[in-house]
XYZ file of N, CA, C and O in Angstrom:
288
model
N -17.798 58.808 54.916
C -19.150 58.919 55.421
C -19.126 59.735 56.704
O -18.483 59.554 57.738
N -20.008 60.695 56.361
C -19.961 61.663 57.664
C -21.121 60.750 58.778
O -22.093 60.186 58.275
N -20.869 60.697 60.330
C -21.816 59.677 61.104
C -22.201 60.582 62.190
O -21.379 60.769 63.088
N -23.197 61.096 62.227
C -23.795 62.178 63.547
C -24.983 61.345 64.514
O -25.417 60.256 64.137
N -25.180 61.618 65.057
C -26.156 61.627 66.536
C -27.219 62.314 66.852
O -27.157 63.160 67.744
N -28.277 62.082 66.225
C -29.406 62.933 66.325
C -30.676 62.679 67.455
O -30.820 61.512 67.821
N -31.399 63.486 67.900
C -32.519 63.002 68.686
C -33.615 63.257 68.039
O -33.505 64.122 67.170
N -34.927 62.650 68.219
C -35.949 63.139 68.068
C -36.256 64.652 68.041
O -36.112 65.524 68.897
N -36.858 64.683 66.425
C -36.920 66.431 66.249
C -35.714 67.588 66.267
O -35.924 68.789 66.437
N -34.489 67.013 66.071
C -33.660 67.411 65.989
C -33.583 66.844 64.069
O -34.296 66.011 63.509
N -32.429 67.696 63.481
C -32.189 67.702 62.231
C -30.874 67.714 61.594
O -29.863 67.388 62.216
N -30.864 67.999 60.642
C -29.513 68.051 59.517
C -29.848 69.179 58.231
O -30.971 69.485 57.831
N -28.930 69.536 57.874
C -29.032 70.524 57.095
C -27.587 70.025 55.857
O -26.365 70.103 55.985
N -28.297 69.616 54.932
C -27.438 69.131 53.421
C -27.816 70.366 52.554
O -28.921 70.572 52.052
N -26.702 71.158 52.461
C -26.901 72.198 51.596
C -27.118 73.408 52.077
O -26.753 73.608 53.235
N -27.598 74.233 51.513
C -28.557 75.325 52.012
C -29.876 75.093 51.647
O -30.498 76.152 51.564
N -30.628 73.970 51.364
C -31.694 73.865 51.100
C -32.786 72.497 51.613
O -34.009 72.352 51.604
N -31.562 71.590 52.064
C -32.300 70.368 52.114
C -32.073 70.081 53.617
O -30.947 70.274 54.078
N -33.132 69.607 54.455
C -33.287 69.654 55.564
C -33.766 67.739 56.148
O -34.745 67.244 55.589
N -33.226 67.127 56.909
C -33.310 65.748 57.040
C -33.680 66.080 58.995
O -32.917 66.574 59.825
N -34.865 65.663 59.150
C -35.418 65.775 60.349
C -35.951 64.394 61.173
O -36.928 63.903 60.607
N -35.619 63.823 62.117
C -35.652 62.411 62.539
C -37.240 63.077 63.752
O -37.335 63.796 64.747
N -38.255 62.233 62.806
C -39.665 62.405 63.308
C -39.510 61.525 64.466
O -40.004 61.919 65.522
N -39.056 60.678 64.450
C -39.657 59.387 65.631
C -38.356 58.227 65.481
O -37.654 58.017 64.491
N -38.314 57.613 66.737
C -37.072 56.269 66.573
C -38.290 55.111 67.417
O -38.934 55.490 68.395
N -38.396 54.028 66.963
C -39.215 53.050 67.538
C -38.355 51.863 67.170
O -38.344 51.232 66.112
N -37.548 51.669 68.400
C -37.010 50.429 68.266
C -35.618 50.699 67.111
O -34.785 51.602 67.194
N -35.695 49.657 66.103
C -34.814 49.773 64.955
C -35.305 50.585 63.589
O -34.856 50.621 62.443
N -36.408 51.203 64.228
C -36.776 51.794 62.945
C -36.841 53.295 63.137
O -37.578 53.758 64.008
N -36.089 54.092 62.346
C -36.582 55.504 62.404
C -37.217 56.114 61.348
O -36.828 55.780 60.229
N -38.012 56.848 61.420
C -38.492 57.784 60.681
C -37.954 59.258 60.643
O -37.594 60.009 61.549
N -38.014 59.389 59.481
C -37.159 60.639 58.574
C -38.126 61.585 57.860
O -38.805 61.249 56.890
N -38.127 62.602 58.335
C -38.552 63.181 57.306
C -38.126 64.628 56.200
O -37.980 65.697 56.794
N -38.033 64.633 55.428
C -37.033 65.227 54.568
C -37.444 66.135 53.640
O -37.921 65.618 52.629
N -37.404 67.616 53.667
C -37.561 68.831 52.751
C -36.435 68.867 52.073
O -35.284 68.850 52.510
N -36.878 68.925 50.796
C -35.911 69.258 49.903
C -36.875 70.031 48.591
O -38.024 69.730 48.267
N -35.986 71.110 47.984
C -36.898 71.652 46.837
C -37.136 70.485 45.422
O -36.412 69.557 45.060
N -38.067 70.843 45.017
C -39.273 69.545 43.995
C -38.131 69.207 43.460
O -37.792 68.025 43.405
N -37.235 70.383 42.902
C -35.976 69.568 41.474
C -34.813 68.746 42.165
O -33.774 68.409 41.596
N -35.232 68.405 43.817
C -34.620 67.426 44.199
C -35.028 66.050 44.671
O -35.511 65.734 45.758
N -34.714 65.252 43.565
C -35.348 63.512 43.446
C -34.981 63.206 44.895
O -33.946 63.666 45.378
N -36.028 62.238 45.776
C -35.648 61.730 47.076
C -36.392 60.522 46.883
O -37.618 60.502 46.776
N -35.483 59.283 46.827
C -36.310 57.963 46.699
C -35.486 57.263 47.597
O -34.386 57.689 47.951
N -36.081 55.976 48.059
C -35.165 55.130 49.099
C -34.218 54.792 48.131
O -34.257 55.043 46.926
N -33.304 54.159 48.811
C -32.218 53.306 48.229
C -32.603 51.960 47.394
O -31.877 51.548 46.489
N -33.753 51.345 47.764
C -33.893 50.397 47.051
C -34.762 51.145 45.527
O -34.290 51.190 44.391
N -35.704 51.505 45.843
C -36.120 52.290 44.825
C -35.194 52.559 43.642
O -35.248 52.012 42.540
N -33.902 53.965 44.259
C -33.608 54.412 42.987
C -32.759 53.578 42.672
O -32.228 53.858 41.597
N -32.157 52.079 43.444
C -31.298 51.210 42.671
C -32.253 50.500 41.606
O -31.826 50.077 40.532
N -33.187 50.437 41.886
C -34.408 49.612 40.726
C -34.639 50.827 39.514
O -34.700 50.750 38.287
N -34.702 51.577 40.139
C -34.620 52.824 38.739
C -33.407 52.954 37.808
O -33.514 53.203 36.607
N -32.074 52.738 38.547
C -31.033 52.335 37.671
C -31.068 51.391 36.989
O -30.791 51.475 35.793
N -31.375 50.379 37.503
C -31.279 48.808 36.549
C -32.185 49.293 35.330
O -31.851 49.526 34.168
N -33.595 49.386 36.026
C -34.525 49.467 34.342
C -33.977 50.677 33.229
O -34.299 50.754 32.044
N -32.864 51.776 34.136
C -32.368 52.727 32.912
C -31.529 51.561 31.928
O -31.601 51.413 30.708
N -30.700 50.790 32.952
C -29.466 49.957 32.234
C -30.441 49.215 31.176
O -30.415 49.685 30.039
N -31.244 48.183 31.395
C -32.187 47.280 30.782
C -32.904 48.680 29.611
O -33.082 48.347 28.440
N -33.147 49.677 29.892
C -33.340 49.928 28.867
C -32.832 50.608 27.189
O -33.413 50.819 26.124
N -31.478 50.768 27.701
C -30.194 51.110 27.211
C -29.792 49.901 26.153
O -29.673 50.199 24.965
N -29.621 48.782 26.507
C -30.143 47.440 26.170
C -30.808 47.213 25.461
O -30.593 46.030 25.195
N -31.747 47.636 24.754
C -33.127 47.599 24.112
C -32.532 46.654 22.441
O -31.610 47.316 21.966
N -32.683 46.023 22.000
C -32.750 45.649 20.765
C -32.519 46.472 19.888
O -33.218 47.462 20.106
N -31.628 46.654 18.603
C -32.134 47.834 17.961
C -33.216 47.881 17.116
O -33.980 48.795 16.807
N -33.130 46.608 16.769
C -33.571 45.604 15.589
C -35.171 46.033 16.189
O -36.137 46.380 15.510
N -35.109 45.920 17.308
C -37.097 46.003 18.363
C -37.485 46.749 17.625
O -38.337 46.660 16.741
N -36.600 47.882 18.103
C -36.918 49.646 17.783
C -37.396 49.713 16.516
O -38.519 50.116 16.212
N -36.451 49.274 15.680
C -36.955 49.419 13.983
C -38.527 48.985 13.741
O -39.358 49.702 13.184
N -38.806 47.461 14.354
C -39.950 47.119 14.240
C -40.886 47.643 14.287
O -41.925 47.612 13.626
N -40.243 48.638 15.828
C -41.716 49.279 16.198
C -41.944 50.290 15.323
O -43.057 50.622 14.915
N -40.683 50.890 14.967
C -41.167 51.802 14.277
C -41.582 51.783 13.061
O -41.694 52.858 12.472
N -41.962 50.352 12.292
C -42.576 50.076 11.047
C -43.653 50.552 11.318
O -43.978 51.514 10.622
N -44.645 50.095 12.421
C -45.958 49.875 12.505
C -46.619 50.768 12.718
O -47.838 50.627 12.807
């Protein structure tokens, strides 16, 4: 893990394209704000771990479901 030191309005540069800019620090909370081009997904951490699970859960699927559904 790379660990840097940033100030307010100061930034980071991931790539040649993606830019991580620290808007504001209040207390324990900072705000981030982050350019990156559209074909790059940016979700929190909790987010895209919940997006993994429902891929896993849906991987999972019954096959037997599937057939059903696809009677009807």
């Amino acid at each position: 893990m790379l660990v840097l030191s940033r100030k307010k309005n100061e930034s980071i540069m991931i790539g040649d394209h993606i830019e991580v800019k620290i808007l504001s620090v209040d207390g324990d909370q900072v705000k981030l704000g982050i350019v990156a081009p559209k074909s790059v997904k940016v979700h929190r951490s909790e987010v895209f771990e919940a997006i993994q699970e429902q891929n896993k859960e849906a991987l999972n699927t019954n096959v037997s479901l599937l057939e059903q559904l696809k009677k009807k």
